[in-house]
XYZ file of C-alpha atoms in Angstrom:
577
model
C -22.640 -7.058 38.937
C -19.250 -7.406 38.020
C -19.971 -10.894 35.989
C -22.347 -9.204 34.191
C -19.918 -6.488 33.456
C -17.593 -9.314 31.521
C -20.759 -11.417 30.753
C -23.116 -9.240 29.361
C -25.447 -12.620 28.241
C -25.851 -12.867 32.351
C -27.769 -9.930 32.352
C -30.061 -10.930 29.449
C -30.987 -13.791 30.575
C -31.757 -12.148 34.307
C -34.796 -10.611 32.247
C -35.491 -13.113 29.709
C -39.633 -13.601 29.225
C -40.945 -15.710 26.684
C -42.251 -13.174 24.263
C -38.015 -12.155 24.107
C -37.751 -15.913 23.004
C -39.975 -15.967 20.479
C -38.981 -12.804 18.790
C -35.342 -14.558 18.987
C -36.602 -18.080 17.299
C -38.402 -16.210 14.661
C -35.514 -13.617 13.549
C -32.941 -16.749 14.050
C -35.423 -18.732 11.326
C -34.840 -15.960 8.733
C -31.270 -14.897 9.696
C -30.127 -18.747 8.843
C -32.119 -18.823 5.717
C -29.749 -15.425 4.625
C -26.830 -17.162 5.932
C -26.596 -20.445 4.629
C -25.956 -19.235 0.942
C -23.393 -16.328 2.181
C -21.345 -18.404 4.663
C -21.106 -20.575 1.642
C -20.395 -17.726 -0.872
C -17.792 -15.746 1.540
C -15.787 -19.189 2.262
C -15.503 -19.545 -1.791
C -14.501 -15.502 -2.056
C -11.816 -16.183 0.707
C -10.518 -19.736 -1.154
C -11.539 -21.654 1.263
C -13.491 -25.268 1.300
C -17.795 -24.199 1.343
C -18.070 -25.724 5.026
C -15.785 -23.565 6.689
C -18.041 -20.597 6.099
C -20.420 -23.083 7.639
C -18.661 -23.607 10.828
C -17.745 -20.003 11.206
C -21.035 -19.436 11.524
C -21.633 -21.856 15.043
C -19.449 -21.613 18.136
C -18.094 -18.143 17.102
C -21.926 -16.678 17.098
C -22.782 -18.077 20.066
C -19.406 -16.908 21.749
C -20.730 -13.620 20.807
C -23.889 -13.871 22.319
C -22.276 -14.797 25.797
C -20.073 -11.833 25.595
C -21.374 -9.751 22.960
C -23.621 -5.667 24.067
C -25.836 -5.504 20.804
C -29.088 -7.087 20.565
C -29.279 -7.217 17.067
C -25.453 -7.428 15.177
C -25.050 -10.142 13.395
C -21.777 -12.173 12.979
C -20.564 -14.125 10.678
C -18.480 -14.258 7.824
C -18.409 -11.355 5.915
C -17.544 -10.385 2.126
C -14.472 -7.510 3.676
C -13.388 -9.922 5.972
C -13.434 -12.906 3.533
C -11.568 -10.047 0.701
C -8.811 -8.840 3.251
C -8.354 -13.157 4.658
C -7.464 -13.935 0.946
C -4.957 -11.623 0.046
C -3.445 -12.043 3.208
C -3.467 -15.615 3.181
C -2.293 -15.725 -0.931
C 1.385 -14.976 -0.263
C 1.639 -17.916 2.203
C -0.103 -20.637 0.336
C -2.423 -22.156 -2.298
C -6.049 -21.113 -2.354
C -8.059 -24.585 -0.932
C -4.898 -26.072 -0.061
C -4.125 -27.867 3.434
C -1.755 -25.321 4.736
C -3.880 -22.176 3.374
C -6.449 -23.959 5.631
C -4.045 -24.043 8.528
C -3.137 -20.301 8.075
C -6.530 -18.925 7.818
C -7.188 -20.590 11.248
C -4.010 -18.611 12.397
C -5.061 -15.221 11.031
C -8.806 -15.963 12.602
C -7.273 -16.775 16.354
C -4.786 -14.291 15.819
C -7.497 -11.558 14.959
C -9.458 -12.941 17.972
C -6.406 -12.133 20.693
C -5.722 -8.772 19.166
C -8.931 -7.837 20.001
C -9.503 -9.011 22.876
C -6.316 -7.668 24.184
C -7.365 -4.291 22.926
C -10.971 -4.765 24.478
C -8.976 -6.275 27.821
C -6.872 -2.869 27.623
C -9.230 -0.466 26.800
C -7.600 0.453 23.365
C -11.560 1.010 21.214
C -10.252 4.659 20.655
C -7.291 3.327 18.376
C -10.056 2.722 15.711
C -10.133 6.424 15.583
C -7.295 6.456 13.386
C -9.110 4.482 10.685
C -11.120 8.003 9.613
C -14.504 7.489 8.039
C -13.129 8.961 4.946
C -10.535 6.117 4.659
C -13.122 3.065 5.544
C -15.223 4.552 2.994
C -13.092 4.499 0.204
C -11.690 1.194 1.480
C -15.146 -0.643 1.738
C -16.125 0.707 -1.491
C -12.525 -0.100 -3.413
C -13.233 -3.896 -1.552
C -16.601 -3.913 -2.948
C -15.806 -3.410 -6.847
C -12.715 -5.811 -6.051
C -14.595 -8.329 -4.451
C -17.571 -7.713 -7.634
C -14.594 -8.440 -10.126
C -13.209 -10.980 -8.513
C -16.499 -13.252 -8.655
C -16.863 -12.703 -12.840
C -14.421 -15.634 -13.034
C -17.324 -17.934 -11.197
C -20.010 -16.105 -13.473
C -17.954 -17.149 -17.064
C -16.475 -20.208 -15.941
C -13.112 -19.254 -16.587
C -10.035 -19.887 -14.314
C -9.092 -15.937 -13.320
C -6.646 -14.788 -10.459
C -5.201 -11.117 -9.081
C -4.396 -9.209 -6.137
C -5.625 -5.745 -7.826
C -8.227 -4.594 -10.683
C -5.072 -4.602 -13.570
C -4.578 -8.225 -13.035
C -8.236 -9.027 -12.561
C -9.130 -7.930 -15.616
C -6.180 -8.990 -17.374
C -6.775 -12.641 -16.741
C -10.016 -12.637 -17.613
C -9.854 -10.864 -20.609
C -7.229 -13.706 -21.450
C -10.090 -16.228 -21.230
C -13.056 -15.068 -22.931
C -12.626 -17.702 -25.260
C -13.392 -20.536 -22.957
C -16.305 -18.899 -21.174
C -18.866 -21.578 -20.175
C -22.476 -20.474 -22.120
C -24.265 -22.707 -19.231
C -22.232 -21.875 -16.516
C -23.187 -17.789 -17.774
C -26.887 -18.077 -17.887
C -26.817 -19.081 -14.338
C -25.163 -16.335 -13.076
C -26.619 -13.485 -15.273
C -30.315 -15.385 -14.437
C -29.606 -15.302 -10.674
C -27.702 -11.774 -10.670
C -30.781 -10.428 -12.354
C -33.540 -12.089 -10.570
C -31.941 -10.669 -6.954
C -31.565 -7.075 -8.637
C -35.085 -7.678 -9.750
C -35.981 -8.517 -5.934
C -34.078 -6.045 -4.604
C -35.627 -3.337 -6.742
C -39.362 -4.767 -7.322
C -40.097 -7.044 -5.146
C -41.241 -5.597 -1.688
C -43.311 -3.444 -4.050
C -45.230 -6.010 -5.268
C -45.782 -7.589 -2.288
C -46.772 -4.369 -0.386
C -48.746 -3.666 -3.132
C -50.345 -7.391 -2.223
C -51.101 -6.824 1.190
C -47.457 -7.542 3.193
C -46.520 -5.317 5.506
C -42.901 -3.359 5.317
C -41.376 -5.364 7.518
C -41.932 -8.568 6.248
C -42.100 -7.706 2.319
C -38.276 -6.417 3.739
C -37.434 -9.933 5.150
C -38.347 -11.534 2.092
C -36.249 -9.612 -0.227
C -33.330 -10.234 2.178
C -34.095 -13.557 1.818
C -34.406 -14.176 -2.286
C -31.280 -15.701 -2.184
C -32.453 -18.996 -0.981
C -34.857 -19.420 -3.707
C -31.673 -18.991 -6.152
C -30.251 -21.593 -4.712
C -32.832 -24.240 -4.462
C -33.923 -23.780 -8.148
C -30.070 -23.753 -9.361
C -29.130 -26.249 -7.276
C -32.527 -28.215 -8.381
C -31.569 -27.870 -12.097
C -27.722 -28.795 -12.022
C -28.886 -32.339 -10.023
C -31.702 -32.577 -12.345
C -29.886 -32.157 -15.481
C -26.473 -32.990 -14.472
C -25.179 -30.223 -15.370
C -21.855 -30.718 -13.514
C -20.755 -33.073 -16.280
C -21.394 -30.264 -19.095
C -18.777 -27.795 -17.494
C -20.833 -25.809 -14.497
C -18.529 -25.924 -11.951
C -20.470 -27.178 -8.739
C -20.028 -26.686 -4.875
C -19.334 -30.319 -4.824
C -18.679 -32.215 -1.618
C -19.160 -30.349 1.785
C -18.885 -33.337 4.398
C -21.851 -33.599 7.072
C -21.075 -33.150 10.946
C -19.745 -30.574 12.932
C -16.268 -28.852 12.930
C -13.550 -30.632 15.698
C -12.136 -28.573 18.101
C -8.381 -27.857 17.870
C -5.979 -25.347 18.371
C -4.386 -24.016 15.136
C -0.633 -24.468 13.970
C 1.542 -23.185 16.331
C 4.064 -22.431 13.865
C 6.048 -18.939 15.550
C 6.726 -17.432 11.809
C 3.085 -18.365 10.386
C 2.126 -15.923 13.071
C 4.392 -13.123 13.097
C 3.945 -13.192 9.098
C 0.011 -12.857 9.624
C 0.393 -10.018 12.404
C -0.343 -7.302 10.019
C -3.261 -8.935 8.079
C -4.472 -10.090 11.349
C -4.365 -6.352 12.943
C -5.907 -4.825 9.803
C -8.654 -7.501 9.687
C -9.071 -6.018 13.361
C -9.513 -3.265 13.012
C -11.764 -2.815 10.049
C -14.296 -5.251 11.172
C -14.820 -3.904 14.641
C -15.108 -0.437 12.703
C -17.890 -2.101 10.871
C -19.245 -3.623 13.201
C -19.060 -0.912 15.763
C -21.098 1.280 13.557
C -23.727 -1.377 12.948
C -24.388 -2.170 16.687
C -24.154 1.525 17.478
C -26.919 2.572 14.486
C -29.499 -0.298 15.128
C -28.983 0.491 19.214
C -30.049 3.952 19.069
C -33.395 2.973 17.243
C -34.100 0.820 20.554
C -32.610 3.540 22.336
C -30.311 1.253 23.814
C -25.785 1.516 24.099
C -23.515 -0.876 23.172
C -19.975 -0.801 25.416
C -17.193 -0.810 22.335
C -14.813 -2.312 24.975
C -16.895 -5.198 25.516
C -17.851 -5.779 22.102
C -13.934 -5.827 21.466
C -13.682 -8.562 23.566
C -16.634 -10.106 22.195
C -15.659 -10.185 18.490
C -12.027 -11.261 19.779
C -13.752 -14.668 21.495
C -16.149 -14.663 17.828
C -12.710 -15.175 16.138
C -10.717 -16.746 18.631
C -13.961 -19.402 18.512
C -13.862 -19.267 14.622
C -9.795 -20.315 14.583
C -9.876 -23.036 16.909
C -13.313 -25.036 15.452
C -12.484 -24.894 11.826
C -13.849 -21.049 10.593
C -12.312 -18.414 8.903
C -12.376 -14.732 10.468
C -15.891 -13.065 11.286
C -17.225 -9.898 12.195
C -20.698 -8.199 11.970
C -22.645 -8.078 9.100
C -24.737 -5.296 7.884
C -27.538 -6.818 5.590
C -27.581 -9.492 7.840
C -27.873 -7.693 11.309
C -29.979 -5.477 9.362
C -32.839 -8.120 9.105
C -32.105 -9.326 12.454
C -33.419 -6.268 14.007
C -36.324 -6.430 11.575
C -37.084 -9.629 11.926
C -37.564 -8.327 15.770
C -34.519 -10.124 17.647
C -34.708 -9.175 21.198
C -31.744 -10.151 22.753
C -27.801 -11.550 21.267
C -29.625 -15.241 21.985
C -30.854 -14.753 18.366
C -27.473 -15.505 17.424
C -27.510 -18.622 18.953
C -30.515 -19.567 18.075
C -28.856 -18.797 14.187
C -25.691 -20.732 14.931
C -28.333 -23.736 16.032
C -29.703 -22.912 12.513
C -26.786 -23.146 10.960
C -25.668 -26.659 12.802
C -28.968 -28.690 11.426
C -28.287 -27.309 7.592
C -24.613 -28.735 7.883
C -25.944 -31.940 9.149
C -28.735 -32.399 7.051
C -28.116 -30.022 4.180
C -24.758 -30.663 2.484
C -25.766 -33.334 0.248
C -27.779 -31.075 -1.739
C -25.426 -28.188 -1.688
C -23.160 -30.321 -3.447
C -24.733 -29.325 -6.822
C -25.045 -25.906 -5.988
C -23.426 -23.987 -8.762
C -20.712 -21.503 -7.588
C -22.196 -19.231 -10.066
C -25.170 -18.790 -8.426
C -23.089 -17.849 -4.922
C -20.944 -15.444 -7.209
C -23.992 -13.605 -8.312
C -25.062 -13.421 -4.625
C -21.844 -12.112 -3.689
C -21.955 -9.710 -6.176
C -25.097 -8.374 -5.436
C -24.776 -8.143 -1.504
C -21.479 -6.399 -2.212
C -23.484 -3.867 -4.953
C -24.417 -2.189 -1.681
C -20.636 -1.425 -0.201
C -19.734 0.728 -3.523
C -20.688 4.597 -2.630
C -18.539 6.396 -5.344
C -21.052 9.082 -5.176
C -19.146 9.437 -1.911
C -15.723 10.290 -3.128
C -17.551 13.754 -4.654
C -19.035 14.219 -1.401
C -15.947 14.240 0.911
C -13.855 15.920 -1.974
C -16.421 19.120 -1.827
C -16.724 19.361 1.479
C -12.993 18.459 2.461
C -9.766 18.371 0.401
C -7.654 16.810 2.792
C -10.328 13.852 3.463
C -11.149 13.273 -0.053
C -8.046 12.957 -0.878
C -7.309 10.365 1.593
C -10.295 9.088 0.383
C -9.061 8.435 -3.208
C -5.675 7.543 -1.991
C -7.013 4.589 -0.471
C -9.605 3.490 -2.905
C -6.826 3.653 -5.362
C -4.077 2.221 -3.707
C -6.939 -0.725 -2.787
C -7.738 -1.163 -6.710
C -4.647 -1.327 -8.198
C -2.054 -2.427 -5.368
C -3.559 -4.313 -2.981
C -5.913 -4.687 -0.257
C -3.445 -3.900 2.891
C -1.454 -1.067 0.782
C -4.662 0.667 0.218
C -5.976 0.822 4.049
C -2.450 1.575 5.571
C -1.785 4.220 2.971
C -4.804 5.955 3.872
C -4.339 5.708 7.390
C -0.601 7.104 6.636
C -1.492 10.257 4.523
C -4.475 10.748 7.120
C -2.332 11.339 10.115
C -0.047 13.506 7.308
C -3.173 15.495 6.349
C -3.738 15.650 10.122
C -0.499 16.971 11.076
C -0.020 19.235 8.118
C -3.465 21.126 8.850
C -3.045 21.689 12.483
C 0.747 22.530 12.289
C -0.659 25.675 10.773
C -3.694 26.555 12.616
C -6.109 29.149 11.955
C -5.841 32.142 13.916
C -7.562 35.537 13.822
C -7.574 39.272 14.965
C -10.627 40.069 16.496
C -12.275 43.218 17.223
C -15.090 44.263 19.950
C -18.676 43.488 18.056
C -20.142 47.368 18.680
C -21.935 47.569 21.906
C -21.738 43.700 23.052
C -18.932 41.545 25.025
C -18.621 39.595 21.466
C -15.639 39.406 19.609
C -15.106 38.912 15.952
C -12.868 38.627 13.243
C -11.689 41.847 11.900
C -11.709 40.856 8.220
C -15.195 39.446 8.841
C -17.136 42.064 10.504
C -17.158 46.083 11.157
C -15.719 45.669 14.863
C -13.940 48.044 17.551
C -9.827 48.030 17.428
C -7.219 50.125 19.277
C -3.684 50.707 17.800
C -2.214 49.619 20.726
C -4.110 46.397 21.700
C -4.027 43.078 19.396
C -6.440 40.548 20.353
C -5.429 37.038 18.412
C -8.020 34.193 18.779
C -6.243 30.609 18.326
C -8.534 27.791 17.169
C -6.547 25.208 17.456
C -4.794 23.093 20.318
C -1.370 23.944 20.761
C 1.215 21.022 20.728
C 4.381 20.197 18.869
C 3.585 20.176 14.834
C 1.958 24.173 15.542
C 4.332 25.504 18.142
C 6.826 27.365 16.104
C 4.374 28.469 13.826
C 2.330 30.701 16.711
C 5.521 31.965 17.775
C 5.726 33.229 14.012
C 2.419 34.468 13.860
C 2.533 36.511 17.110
C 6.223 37.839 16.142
C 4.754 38.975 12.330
C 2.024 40.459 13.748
C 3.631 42.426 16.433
C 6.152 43.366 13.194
C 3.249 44.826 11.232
C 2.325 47.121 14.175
C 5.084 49.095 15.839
C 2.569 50.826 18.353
C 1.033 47.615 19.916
C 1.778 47.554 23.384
C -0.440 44.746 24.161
C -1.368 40.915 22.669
C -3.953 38.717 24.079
C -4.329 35.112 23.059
C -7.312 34.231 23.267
C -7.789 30.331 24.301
C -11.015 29.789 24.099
C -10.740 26.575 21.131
C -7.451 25.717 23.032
C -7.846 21.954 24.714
C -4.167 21.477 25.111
C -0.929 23.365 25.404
C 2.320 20.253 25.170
C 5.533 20.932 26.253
C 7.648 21.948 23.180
C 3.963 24.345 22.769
C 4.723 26.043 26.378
C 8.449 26.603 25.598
C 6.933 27.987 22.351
C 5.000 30.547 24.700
C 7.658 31.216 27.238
C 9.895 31.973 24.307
C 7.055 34.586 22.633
C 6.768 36.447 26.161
C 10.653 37.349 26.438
C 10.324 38.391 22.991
C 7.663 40.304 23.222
C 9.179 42.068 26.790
C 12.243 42.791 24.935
C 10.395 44.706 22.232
C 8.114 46.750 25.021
C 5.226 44.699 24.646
C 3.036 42.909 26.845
C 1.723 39.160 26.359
C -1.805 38.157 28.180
C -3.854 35.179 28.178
C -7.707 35.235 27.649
C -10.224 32.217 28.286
C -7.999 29.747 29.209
C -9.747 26.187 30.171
C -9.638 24.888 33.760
C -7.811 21.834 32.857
C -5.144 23.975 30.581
C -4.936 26.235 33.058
C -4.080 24.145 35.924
C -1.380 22.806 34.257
C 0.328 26.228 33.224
C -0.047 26.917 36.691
C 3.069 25.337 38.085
C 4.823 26.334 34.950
C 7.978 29.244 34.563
C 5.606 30.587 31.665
C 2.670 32.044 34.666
C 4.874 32.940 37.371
C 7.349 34.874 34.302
C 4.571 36.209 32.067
C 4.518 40.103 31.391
C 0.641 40.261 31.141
C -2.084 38.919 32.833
C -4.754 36.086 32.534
C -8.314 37.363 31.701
C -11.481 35.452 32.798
C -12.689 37.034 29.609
C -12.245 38.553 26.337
C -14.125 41.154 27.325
C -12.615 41.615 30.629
C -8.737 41.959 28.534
C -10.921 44.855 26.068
C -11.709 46.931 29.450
C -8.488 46.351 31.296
C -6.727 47.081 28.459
C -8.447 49.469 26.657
C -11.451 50.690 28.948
C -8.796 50.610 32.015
C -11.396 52.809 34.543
C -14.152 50.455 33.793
C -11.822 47.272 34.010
C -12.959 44.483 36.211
C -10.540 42.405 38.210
C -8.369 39.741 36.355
C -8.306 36.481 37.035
C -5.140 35.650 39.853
């Protein structure tokens, strides 16, 4: 059905069943006990007020579950999202202050049109220029930023930066008036999650849990942090010895307003906004795709463009901060066994009942505590083990790799990304500008052909048989017309040179004129230029072209059938027209 098609909740709820709803409840149950601290936790990491990570975590999850493909991503604020929203939003305003409130509402609708004007338009495949090598480095760069960042909340020191340098640098400058409270909260709750995270679903496996649910319950330790920190800076006041506190987070739910309509707030955010994109539909692409294919079901990127876009768009006008899908979180979700996206609305309900009946006890929550939960959660983005990885296998990809995860650490958050994406599409356009290319030679007795250097193979003097792997376009069209010229150089006695197309997808204009100019060279020195194994769709198009109805040669079916007509001429078999 067409609403369906725009509506994907329609179709859910065609073949809702109770069971469905019950696996929904109970993974909603667990997914808000995660949530509460992080929405918290990411609001304080983006310098925002505590509640707005709150209210980005109602309408714009259930917006998502209307529109949203994936049964099991889970969206929210996230620690990338909530990195990338303050350093865009620094320039423009004070951390917590009225108008940095106003523009992160901007940046969050803002995000939500791009995408779903992208998902309206079709445009998923423009994530393809943000290469896995580049997100990698980027999410792990964010990750020891984001880590850094937080040591300010574990010390009790004031500490501010855009990159590592000045990170460090300010808090260096304030070891003196570290908090010795305010520390043993946050090294006691960073080391009791590591402790969870490491130990814990072994000892409860070890007591009888299953996998699943010893899983769950590690996901979940944070709560516990909070309930006994928050528990011990009410009971012992601790608020008034230094520990810096959560403090007020008002009770009710977010109003619903449009954000500023200043014009030059939102062509200043435009570039943080795309970026912010971008990277968190990557991220949350790969998610939904991963957790899909173990149910053997698809997600439609498209639609899940649009989807995130209303998630944000919902997020700006009611009061949230930009949001996108998280992996621990959506992780659990599927484990905790959430059928359908109604799980996110079930969480968003969640959410809605802490907020009303919740904030007067998070007022004492300590933000150390929700730094050493950030900092933990985040533990998992760093993958520098990766960097060797890419570098080993790939020079060009590592070193966009590093470029970015440098750039990210000691310039800034929106330098780093575009700077990979920019020496990327260099890299790109530098390795396919000279594409490899190869001589083969008849494997002995077969219709195989191989590279000469590479294997003992059949050659005649006067027949050159060149083997393009690469597509031909615009950045690599002079270069094959110097290949083909040096190689006819080397060899006075070729009479013939086959290209063989098999790896060629496309041939672009300045590519052709690149070929039409090799065959009149090649007929002025008394040699003949053929074409072998050209594709359907490439050779439709050369078709109409000067180059087919001008070239000296002829275009072979086959490899093999150019090595017989050529070489074997009374065995040859009949070209292809």
């Amino acid at each position: 059905m067409r609403l369906e098609r725009w509506v994907p909740l329609v179709g859910w709820l065609r073949r809702y069943q109770q069971a469905q709803f019950s696996r929904d409840a109970l993974a909603a149950v667990i997914v808000t006990l995660m949530l509460v601290p992080q929405a918290l936790a990411y609001a304080l990491l983006a310098g925002l007020p505590p509640e707005m990570g709150l209210y980005a975590s109602m309408l714009p999850l259930v917006l998502y579950a209307i529109f949203g493909t994936s049964a099991s991503l889970a969206v929210g604020p996230v620690a990338v999202a909530a990195l990338m929203t303050a350093s865009a939003l620094s320039g423009f305003a004070t951390p917590g202050s009225p108008e940095y409130i106003g523009a992160a509402l901007v940046l969050a609708a803002l995000s939500g049109l791009i995408l779903i004007a992208m998902g309206v338009l079709r445009l998923g495949f423009l994530v393809n220029f943000l290469s896995h090598p580049v997100i990698s480095g980027f999410i792990t760069a964010s990750g020891i930023l984001i880590a850094i960042s937080q040591l300010k909340h574990i010390l009790g020191v004031e500490a501010s930066g855009h990159n590592v340098i000045e990170l460090l640098a300010a808090l260096f400058g304030q070891w003196q008036q570290v908090n010795v409270i305010t520390l043993m909260i946050g090294l006691g709750v960073w080391g009791y999650l590591l402790v969870c995270r490491k130990h814990l679903q072994q000892w409860l496996i070890a007591l009888g849990a299953s996998v699943s649910v010893s899983g769950i319950v590690v996901k979940a330790a944070p709560i516990s942090a909070v309930m006994v920190t928050t528990l011990l800076a009410w009971g012992f006041s601790l608020d008034q010895h230094g520990v810096d506190v959560v403090g007020f987070v008002p009770s009710g739910l977010p109003a619903i307003a449009l954000p500023s309509l200043d014009q030059s707030l939102w062509v200043g955010l435009l570039p943080a906004a795309l970026l912010i994109s971008l990277v968190g539909f990557v991220e949350s692409v790969s998610v939904a795709q991963t957790l899909a294919a173990k149910r053997r079901q698809r997600i439609d990127p498209n639609q899940e463009l649009i989807a995130l876009g209303m998630a944000n768009l919902g997020a700006g006008v009611s009061g949230g901060s930009p949001v996108s899908g998280g992996f621990s979180r959506s992780v659990v979700n599927f484990e905790a066994g959430a059928a359908t996206p109604l799980a996110g609305a079930f969480t968003a309900l969640g959410i809605v009942l802490a907020t009303l009946l919740l904030t007067d006890l998070l007022a004492f929550l300590p933000t150390a505590t929700l730094a050493a939960t950030i900092i933990v959660a985040v533990s998992t983005l760093i993958d520098l083990p990766a960097v060797k990885r890419t570098w080993q296998y790939s020079r060009s990809d590592g070193m966009a790799m590093v470029a970015t995860l440098l750039l990210t650490l000691l310039h800034s958050v929106e330098v780093g990304i575009v700077g990979g994406v920019v020496l990327s599409l260099v890299l790109h356009l530098y390795r396919t500008s000279q594409p490899h290319s190869a001589v083969v030679g008849r494997v002995p007795g077969t219709e195989h052909f191989r590279n000469v250097q590479r294997h003992k193979v059949e050659t005649d003097e006067h027949v050159a048989m060149l083997r393009i792997d690469e597509s031909l376009y615009f950045a690599n069209a002079r270069y094959l017309e110097d290949t083909v010229m040096a190689l006819a150089a080397r060899s006075p006695s070729l009479k013939h040179i086959v290209l063989t197309c098999q790896a060629v997808n496309i041939i672009d204009a300045s590519a052709l004129e690149s070929l039409e100019a090799i065959n009149g060279r090649l007929k002025d020195a008394g040699a003949t230029l053929h074409l072998a194994e050209v594709k359907g769709p490439v050779m439709d198009r050369l078709k109409g072209t000067d180059l087919y109805r001008e070239l000296t040669g002829q275009v072979f079916f086959t490899t093999f059938e150019a090595w017989q007509a050529l070489v074997h001429p009374d065995e040859a078999l009949t070209p292809v027209a």
